[in-house]
Coordinates of C-alpha atoms in Angstrom, one line a residue:
M29 CA 86.8 -77.6 118.0
T30 CA 86.6 -77.0 114.2
K31 CA 89.4 -79.4 113.2
A32 CA 91.1 -82.4 114.5
H33 CA 94.0 -81.8 116.9
P34 CA 97.2 -83.3 115.5
W35 CA 98.1 -85.1 118.8
M36 CA 94.6 -86.0 120.0
A37 CA 93.1 -89.0 118.2
N38 CA 89.6 -88.6 119.8
S39 CA 89.4 -85.0 118.5
V40 CA 88.6 -86.3 115.0
P41 CA 84.9 -85.5 114.6
S42 CA 84.0 -88.9 113.2
I43 CA 85.7 -90.7 116.2
Q44 CA 84.0 -88.3 118.6
Q45 CA 80.6 -89.1 117.2
E46 CA 81.3 -92.9 117.3
M47 CA 82.2 -92.6 121.0
L48 CA 79.2 -90.5 121.8
S49 CA 76.9 -92.9 119.9
A50 CA 78.3 -95.8 121.9
L51 CA 77.5 -93.9 125.1
G52 CA 74.1 -93.0 123.9
L53 CA 74.9 -89.2 124.1
N54 CA 74.2 -86.4 121.7
S55 CA 77.1 -84.1 122.5
V56 CA 80.4 -83.8 124.4
D57 CA 78.7 -81.2 126.7
S58 CA 76.3 -83.8 128.0
L59 CA 79.2 -85.6 129.6
F60 CA 79.5 -82.6 132.0
S61 CA 75.8 -82.0 132.6
Q62 CA 76.2 -83.0 136.3
I63 CA 78.4 -80.0 137.0
P64 CA 76.4 -77.2 138.7
E65 CA 75.9 -74.1 136.5
D66 CA 77.6 -71.8 139.0
H67 CA 80.7 -74.0 138.9
L68 CA 81.3 -73.4 135.2
Y69 CA 83.6 -70.7 133.9
G70 CA 80.9 -69.2 131.7
K71 CA 83.0 -67.3 129.2
P72 CA 85.6 -68.2 126.5
F73 CA 89.1 -69.1 127.5
N74 CA 91.7 -66.7 126.2
L75 CA 93.9 -69.4 124.7
P76 CA 96.5 -68.9 121.9
P77 CA 95.7 -70.4 118.5
Q78 CA 96.2 -74.1 118.0
L79 CA 99.7 -74.9 116.7
A80 CA 99.5 -76.5 113.3
S81 CA 102.7 -78.7 113.3
E82 CA 105.3 -80.4 115.4
V83 CA 107.9 -77.9 114.0
A84 CA 105.8 -75.0 115.3
L85 CA 105.4 -76.8 118.7
S86 CA 109.2 -77.4 118.9
R87 CA 109.9 -73.7 118.2
H88 CA 107.3 -72.6 120.7
L89 CA 108.8 -74.7 123.5
D90 CA 112.3 -73.6 122.7
D91 CA 111.3 -70.0 122.9
M92 CA 109.7 -70.6 126.3
M93 CA 112.7 -72.5 127.6
R94 CA 115.1 -69.7 126.6
K95 CA 113.3 -67.5 129.1
N96 CA 114.6 -69.7 131.9
V97 CA 117.7 -69.0 133.9
T98 CA 119.1 -72.3 135.0
C99 CA 121.4 -73.5 137.8
A100 CA 123.7 -74.8 135.1
D101 CA 124.3 -71.3 133.9
T102 CA 123.9 -69.5 137.3
L103 CA 125.7 -70.2 140.6
S104 CA 122.9 -71.3 143.0
F105 CA 122.8 -71.2 146.8
L106 CA 119.1 -72.0 146.9
G107 CA 117.9 -75.1 148.8
A108 CA 114.9 -75.5 151.1
G109 CA 113.5 -78.5 149.3
A110 CA 115.4 -79.0 146.1
W111 CA 119.2 -78.8 146.6
P112 CA 122.1 -78.4 144.1
H113 CA 123.9 -81.7 144.6
Y114 CA 126.2 -83.4 142.1
V115 CA 124.5 -86.1 140.1
P116 CA 126.9 -88.8 139.0
A117 CA 126.7 -89.8 135.3
I118 CA 125.8 -93.4 136.2
C119 CA 122.5 -92.2 137.6
D120 CA 121.4 -90.6 134.3
E121 CA 122.7 -93.6 132.4
V122 CA 120.6 -96.0 134.5
C123 CA 117.4 -93.9 134.4
N124 CA 117.7 -93.3 130.7
R125 CA 117.8 -97.0 129.8
Y126 CA 114.7 -97.8 127.6
E127 CA 113.8 -100.9 129.5
W128 CA 113.3 -98.9 132.7
Q129 CA 111.3 -96.2 131.2
T130 CA 108.8 -98.6 129.6
S131 CA 108.6 -100.9 132.7
V132 CA 106.4 -98.6 134.8
F133 CA 103.7 -101.0 136.0
G134 CA 102.3 -104.4 135.4
S135 CA 100.8 -107.0 137.6
P136 CA 102.1 -107.4 141.2
T137 CA 104.4 -110.3 140.1
S138 CA 105.5 -109.0 136.7
D139 CA 108.9 -107.7 135.7
H140 CA 111.3 -109.2 138.2
G141 CA 114.2 -107.0 137.1
R142 CA 112.2 -103.9 137.9
N143 CA 111.1 -105.3 141.2
Q144 CA 114.6 -106.3 142.2
A145 CA 115.8 -102.7 141.4
W146 CA 113.1 -101.4 143.7
F147 CA 114.0 -103.9 146.3
E148 CA 117.6 -102.7 146.2
F149 CA 116.4 -99.1 146.7
C150 CA 114.3 -100.1 149.8
S151 CA 117.2 -102.1 151.2
Q152 CA 119.7 -99.3 150.8
I153 CA 117.4 -96.7 152.4
G154 CA 116.8 -99.2 155.2
A155 CA 120.6 -99.5 155.8
L156 CA 120.9 -95.7 155.9
V157 CA 118.3 -95.1 158.5
E158 CA 118.8 -98.5 160.3
M159 CA 115.2 -99.7 159.8
D160 CA 114.1 -102.9 158.1
F161 CA 110.8 -102.0 156.4
V162 CA 110.8 -99.4 153.6
G163 CA 108.1 -98.6 151.0
L164 CA 108.6 -97.3 147.5
P165 CA 109.0 -93.5 147.5
V166 CA 106.0 -91.1 147.6
Y167 CA 105.7 -87.8 145.8
S168 CA 107.7 -85.6 148.2
W169 CA 109.2 -85.2 151.6
G170 CA 106.0 -83.4 152.7
C171 CA 103.9 -86.3 151.4
A172 CA 106.0 -88.7 153.4
I173 CA 105.4 -86.7 156.5
G174 CA 101.7 -86.6 155.8
H175 CA 101.5 -90.3 155.2
S176 CA 103.5 -91.2 158.3
V177 CA 101.4 -89.0 160.5
R178 CA 98.2 -90.6 159.2
M179 CA 99.9 -94.0 159.8
A180 CA 100.5 -93.0 163.4
A181 CA 97.0 -91.8 163.9
R182 CA 95.6 -95.1 162.6
M183 CA 98.0 -97.1 164.8
T184 CA 97.3 -95.2 168.0
G185 CA 93.7 -94.1 167.5
R186 CA 94.8 -90.6 168.5
R187 CA 94.2 -87.4 166.5
K188 CA 97.0 -85.0 167.4
V189 CA 100.6 -84.5 166.0
L190 CA 103.3 -82.3 167.5
I191 CA 105.6 -80.6 165.1
P192 CA 108.4 -77.9 165.5
A193 CA 107.3 -74.3 165.3
V194 CA 110.1 -73.8 162.8
M195 CA 109.4 -75.9 159.7
D196 CA 109.6 -75.5 156.0
P197 CA 106.3 -73.8 155.0
E198 CA 105.9 -76.0 151.9
R199 CA 106.3 -79.2 153.9
L200 CA 103.9 -77.8 156.6
S201 CA 101.3 -76.9 153.9
V202 CA 101.4 -80.5 152.6
L203 CA 101.1 -81.9 156.1
R204 CA 98.0 -79.6 156.7
N205 CA 96.4 -81.0 153.6
Y206 CA 96.9 -84.6 154.8
C207 CA 95.5 -83.8 158.2
E208 CA 92.3 -82.5 156.6
P209 CA 90.0 -79.6 157.7
R210 CA 88.9 -79.6 161.3
E211 CA 85.3 -80.3 160.2
M212 CA 86.3 -83.7 158.8
A213 CA 85.8 -86.8 160.9
R214 CA 89.4 -87.9 160.4
H215 CA 90.9 -84.5 161.2
I216 CA 94.3 -84.6 162.9
E217 CA 95.1 -81.6 165.0
I218 CA 98.5 -80.0 164.4
V219 CA 100.2 -78.5 167.5
E220 CA 103.4 -76.6 167.3
V221 CA 106.2 -77.1 169.8
A222 CA 108.5 -74.1 170.5
V223 CA 112.0 -74.0 169.2
A224 CA 114.7 -72.7 171.5
A225 CA 117.2 -70.0 170.7
D226 CA 119.7 -72.7 169.6
G227 CA 117.3 -73.9 166.9
C228 CA 116.5 -77.2 168.7
I229 CA 113.2 -78.4 170.1
D230 CA 112.3 -76.8 173.5
R231 CA 112.1 -79.8 175.8
D232 CA 110.0 -78.0 178.4
D233 CA 107.3 -77.0 175.9
L234 CA 107.4 -80.5 174.4
Q235 CA 106.8 -82.2 177.8
A236 CA 103.9 -79.8 178.5
K237 CA 102.2 -80.7 175.3
L238 CA 103.0 -84.4 175.0
D239 CA 100.1 -86.4 176.5
E240 CA 98.0 -89.4 175.8
S241 CA 96.1 -87.6 173.0
V242 CA 99.2 -87.3 170.8
A243 CA 99.6 -89.8 168.0
A244 CA 103.1 -88.7 167.0
L245 CA 105.9 -86.3 167.5
Y246 CA 107.5 -85.1 164.3
F247 CA 110.9 -83.3 164.2
E248 CA 113.8 -83.0 161.8
T249 CA 117.5 -83.2 162.2
P250 CA 119.0 -81.4 160.4
S251 CA 116.1 -79.0 160.7
Y252 CA 114.7 -76.7 158.1
H253 CA 117.4 -74.2 159.1
G254 CA 120.0 -76.8 158.9
V255 CA 120.4 -77.1 162.7
I256 CA 121.5 -80.5 164.1
E257 CA 119.6 -81.7 167.2
G258 CA 122.1 -82.4 169.9
D259 CA 120.2 -85.3 171.5
P260 CA 117.4 -86.6 169.2
G261 CA 117.2 -89.8 171.1
S262 CA 115.8 -88.0 174.1
L263 CA 113.0 -86.6 172.0
C264 CA 112.1 -90.0 170.7
E265 CA 112.2 -91.4 174.2
L266 CA 109.7 -88.8 175.4
A267 CA 107.4 -89.6 172.5
R268 CA 107.5 -93.3 173.1
K269 CA 106.9 -92.9 176.8
A270 CA 103.7 -91.0 176.0
G271 CA 102.6 -93.9 173.7
A272 CA 103.2 -91.7 170.6
E273 CA 105.2 -92.5 167.5
A274 CA 108.5 -90.8 167.1
I275 CA 108.7 -89.7 163.4
V276 CA 112.1 -88.2 162.4
G277 CA 112.8 -86.3 159.2
V278 CA 116.4 -86.7 157.9
D279 CA 118.5 -85.6 155.0
P280 CA 119.9 -89.0 153.8
L281 CA 123.2 -87.4 152.9
S282 CA 123.8 -86.5 156.5
L283 CA 123.6 -90.2 157.6
G284 CA 127.2 -90.9 156.7
L285 CA 128.1 -88.5 159.5
L286 CA 125.1 -88.3 161.9
E287 CA 123.6 -91.3 163.8
A288 CA 120.8 -93.1 162.0
P289 CA 117.3 -92.4 163.4
G290 CA 116.7 -96.2 163.9
A291 CA 119.7 -96.3 166.2
Y292 CA 118.5 -93.6 168.6
G293 CA 114.9 -94.7 168.9
A294 CA 112.9 -93.2 166.1
T295 CA 109.9 -95.4 165.2
I296 CA 109.3 -94.0 161.7
A297 CA 111.9 -92.2 159.5
V298 CA 111.1 -90.0 156.5
G299 CA 113.1 -87.7 154.2
P300 CA 113.8 -86.5 150.7
T301 CA 115.2 -88.7 147.9
Q302 CA 116.2 -85.8 145.5
P303 CA 119.7 -85.5 147.1
L304 CA 120.4 -89.1 146.1
G305 CA 121.4 -88.7 142.5
V306 CA 118.4 -86.8 141.0
H307 CA 118.6 -83.5 139.3
M308 CA 116.5 -80.6 140.7
N309 CA 114.4 -80.5 137.4
A310 CA 112.7 -77.2 138.4
G311 CA 111.3 -79.0 141.4
G312 CA 110.2 -82.1 139.5
G313 CA 113.0 -84.3 140.9
V314 CA 111.6 -84.5 144.4
G315 CA 110.5 -87.6 146.2
G316 CA 110.1 -88.9 149.8
F317 CA 110.8 -92.1 151.6
I318 CA 109.1 -93.8 154.6
A319 CA 110.8 -96.4 156.8
S320 CA 109.9 -98.2 160.0
P321 CA 110.7 -101.4 161.9
D322 CA 109.6 -104.6 160.2
E323 CA 106.6 -105.2 162.4
E324 CA 103.1 -106.0 161.3
R325 CA 101.6 -103.0 163.1
Y326 CA 103.7 -100.7 160.9
A327 CA 103.6 -102.8 157.7
S328 CA 99.8 -103.0 157.7
E329 CA 99.5 -99.2 157.7
Y330 CA 101.7 -98.4 154.7
N331 CA 99.9 -96.9 151.7
T332 CA 102.9 -97.5 149.4
L333 CA 103.9 -100.3 147.2
N334 CA 106.2 -102.7 149.0
I335 CA 108.6 -105.2 147.6
S336 CA 109.2 -108.7 148.9
I337 CA 111.9 -111.3 148.2
G338 CA 111.5 -115.1 148.3
E339 CA 113.3 -118.2 147.2
T340 CA 112.2 -119.9 144.0
L341 CA 112.1 -123.6 143.3
K342 CA 115.7 -123.4 142.0
E343 CA 118.2 -123.5 144.7
G344 CA 120.1 -120.2 145.2
E345 CA 117.6 -118.2 143.1
Y346 CA 115.4 -115.5 144.4
G347 CA 112.2 -113.8 143.1
F348 CA 110.9 -110.3 143.7
G349 CA 107.3 -109.1 143.7
L350 CA 104.9 -106.5 145.2
T351 CA 103.4 -107.3 148.6
L352 CA 100.6 -105.7 150.7
F353 CA 99.3 -104.6 147.3
H354 CA 95.7 -104.6 148.7
Q355 CA 96.6 -101.8 151.1
S356 CA 97.5 -99.3 148.4
S357 CA 95.2 -97.2 146.2
Y358 CA 96.4 -99.5 143.3
G359 CA 94.8 -102.5 145.0
S360 CA 91.8 -100.9 146.7
R361 CA 91.4 -97.5 145.0
E362 CA 89.7 -95.1 147.5
E363 CA 89.6 -97.8 150.1
G364 CA 93.4 -97.9 150.3
K365 CA 95.3 -96.6 153.3
D366 CA 96.1 -93.4 151.5
W367 CA 96.6 -92.5 147.8
T368 CA 99.9 -93.3 146.3
G369 CA 101.3 -93.0 142.7
N370 CA 104.3 -93.8 140.6
S371 CA 105.6 -90.4 139.6
V372 CA 108.9 -91.0 141.5
Y373 CA 109.4 -94.7 140.9
L374 CA 111.9 -94.0 138.1
W375 CA 113.9 -91.7 140.5
A376 CA 114.1 -94.7 142.9
L377 CA 116.4 -96.3 140.3
A378 CA 118.6 -93.2 140.2
N379 CA 118.6 -93.3 144.0
A380 CA 119.7 -97.0 144.0
A381 CA 122.5 -96.3 141.5
Y382 CA 123.7 -93.3 143.6
M383 CA 123.7 -95.2 146.9
A384 CA 125.4 -98.2 145.3
A385 CA 128.1 -96.0 143.8
M386 CA 128.7 -94.1 147.0
G387 CA 128.8 -96.9 149.6
P388 CA 129.3 -96.2 153.3
E389 CA 132.7 -94.5 152.8
G390 CA 131.2 -92.3 150.1
F391 CA 128.4 -91.2 152.4
A392 CA 130.9 -90.4 155.2
E393 CA 133.1 -88.4 152.8
I394 CA 130.3 -86.4 151.4
G395 CA 128.8 -85.7 154.9
R396 CA 132.2 -84.3 156.1
L397 CA 132.6 -82.3 152.9
I398 CA 129.2 -80.7 153.2
V399 CA 129.6 -79.8 156.8
S400 CA 133.1 -78.3 156.3
R401 CA 132.1 -76.3 153.2
A402 CA 128.9 -75.0 154.9
R403 CA 130.9 -74.0 157.9
H404 CA 133.5 -72.3 155.8
A405 CA 130.8 -70.3 153.9
A406 CA 129.1 -69.4 157.2
E407 CA 132.3 -68.0 158.7
E408 CA 133.1 -66.1 155.6
I409 CA 129.6 -64.5 155.3
D410 CA 129.6 -63.7 159.0
A411 CA 132.7 -61.6 158.5
V412 CA 130.9 -59.5 155.8
P413 CA 129.8 -56.1 157.2
G414 CA 126.0 -56.1 157.5
C415 CA 125.7 -59.9 157.7
S416 CA 125.6 -62.2 160.7
V417 CA 125.5 -66.0 161.1
D418 CA 125.0 -67.8 164.4
L419 CA 128.2 -69.8 164.4
A420 CA 127.4 -71.5 167.7
R421 CA 124.8 -73.7 165.9
P422 CA 126.1 -76.9 164.4
V423 CA 124.5 -77.1 160.9
F424 CA 124.4 -79.4 157.9
K425 CA 124.1 -77.9 154.4
E426 CA 121.9 -74.9 155.2
F427 CA 122.2 -72.0 157.6
V428 CA 120.5 -68.7 158.3
V429 CA 122.1 -65.3 157.3
R430 CA 120.7 -62.2 158.9
F431 CA 121.1 -58.7 157.5
E432 CA 121.3 -55.3 159.1
G433 CA 120.3 -52.3 157.0
A434 CA 119.3 -54.2 153.9
E435 CA 116.2 -55.9 152.6
V436 CA 116.7 -59.5 151.6
A437 CA 114.6 -59.1 148.5
D438 CA 116.9 -56.4 147.3
V439 CA 120.0 -58.5 148.1
I440 CA 118.7 -61.4 146.2
D441 CA 117.9 -59.2 143.2
A442 CA 121.4 -57.7 143.2
L443 CA 123.0 -61.1 143.5
R444 CA 121.0 -62.4 140.6
A445 CA 122.2 -59.5 138.5
K446 CA 125.7 -60.7 139.2
G447 CA 124.9 -64.3 138.1
I448 CA 124.2 -65.8 141.5
F449 CA 121.0 -67.2 142.9
G450 CA 121.1 -66.2 146.6
G451 CA 119.4 -68.1 149.3
K452 CA 115.7 -68.2 150.1
D453 CA 114.2 -65.2 151.7
I454 CA 112.8 -66.4 155.0
S455 CA 112.1 -62.9 156.5
G456 CA 108.9 -63.0 158.6
E457 CA 108.9 -66.8 158.9
P458 CA 108.9 -68.4 162.4
G459 CA 112.4 -68.6 163.8
A460 CA 113.7 -65.9 161.5
S461 CA 113.8 -62.5 163.1
G462 CA 114.4 -59.4 161.0
Q463 CA 115.7 -59.7 157.4
A464 CA 117.0 -63.3 157.0
M465 CA 118.1 -65.6 154.2
L466 CA 118.5 -69.4 154.2
V467 CA 121.7 -70.3 152.3
C468 CA 122.5 -73.8 151.0
V469 CA 126.0 -75.0 150.5
T470 CA 126.7 -78.6 149.2
E471 CA 129.5 -80.7 147.9
A472 CA 128.9 -79.1 144.5
H473 CA 130.1 -75.7 145.7
T474 CA 133.8 -75.1 145.5
T475 CA 135.8 -72.6 147.7
D476 CA 135.9 -70.4 144.6
D477 CA 132.1 -70.5 144.4
I478 CA 131.9 -69.4 148.1
A479 CA 134.4 -66.7 147.5
K480 CA 132.3 -65.4 144.6
L481 CA 129.2 -65.2 146.8
V482 CA 131.1 -63.5 149.6
S483 CA 132.6 -61.0 147.2
A484 CA 129.2 -60.3 145.7
L485 CA 127.7 -59.8 149.1
K486 CA 130.4 -57.2 150.0
E487 CA 129.7 -55.3 146.9
V488 CA 125.9 -55.4 147.3
L489 CA 126.0 -54.3 150.9
A490 CA 128.7 -51.7 150.5

């Protein structure tokens, strides 16, 4: 570097030299001498010239952002991990308060206001899933699955997890990362269970694979394809009888309508937090929760930060603080139960504001609205020549559309030219025969929006 970078203090040559002298080194390159030669790139990076000012940087970023096509300008029916839900203004107002943005982390007992807000998030999630112990959110729904499966393996001493054969490829990829390569000592074997024609877990195949080597059964309701399991309690019962944990993935917005996992026998519940008052943010608004019974055998296996409440010396007053801190990577670094981080802790405040504003009646209303609008969209699309939807499947928010005589990729391109983001192309994925698209319909979609999609599909497929 020939000159100091305007936003990097340690790029000033004199400061660099001062730091190197303090370390007893002659050059910056010597800091990386332990890296093997064959691991180095070995040729110059083709990087653009350094921007000379904040004005130039601002213009550069604006130019790049203008290339984006956003869901604010384009009608979107994409879901599969980040869904176009309405975010009440109160959520943004709470998250944008300066005192929250600067109160990221301190000692385990510092900042009682922050800790109380996090406590409220945990309490609200617990009420939704009907479980009493909830940790602070992790990076994503996939991470929540991975952590919960590793929790189950530690609790049972077993090294196998059963999952549905039809599962979001991204969540499955994250789970595979958490279960580690087969060569590793702590490897957890992932075994797929067949999914029947109705989109639900095949009970016969499950019973054939569920034995004393299984640490956990993981399934979702609604599933990746939006299908609602008719009797999730029986799945949980089968898992518990085999001595395995019953881990259930749920969309929290469905719980004003569907029975809570804690009520039908799940032992661990996981799910996404993005539907609870967080913008999609190009995928940056995701997060995942983990919940369980308030029992020591579960609590002692959490890798997350957990919030406790206790009475103070003043009657009627309560204090809030972090508990089980030593189990986390914050308290024990690499010796923690699993790695955790705070990238989604601010979203927990938005989640808490959303859940408080909605209340039980709000969750029931939005659940009914999503189901009715998704059903309406499914019926309308099924009537379009060249499209078919299995209307016998009860679904929540997402459903599969199959195409005859058209490539999904071409359909999606044509819809985009008409100002519509179509669903996700799932052609070739397990459970999706032929040309298939996963369509997402939420409370944010009006009947006019659905009519626009249907009209566009008729034109594209004509």
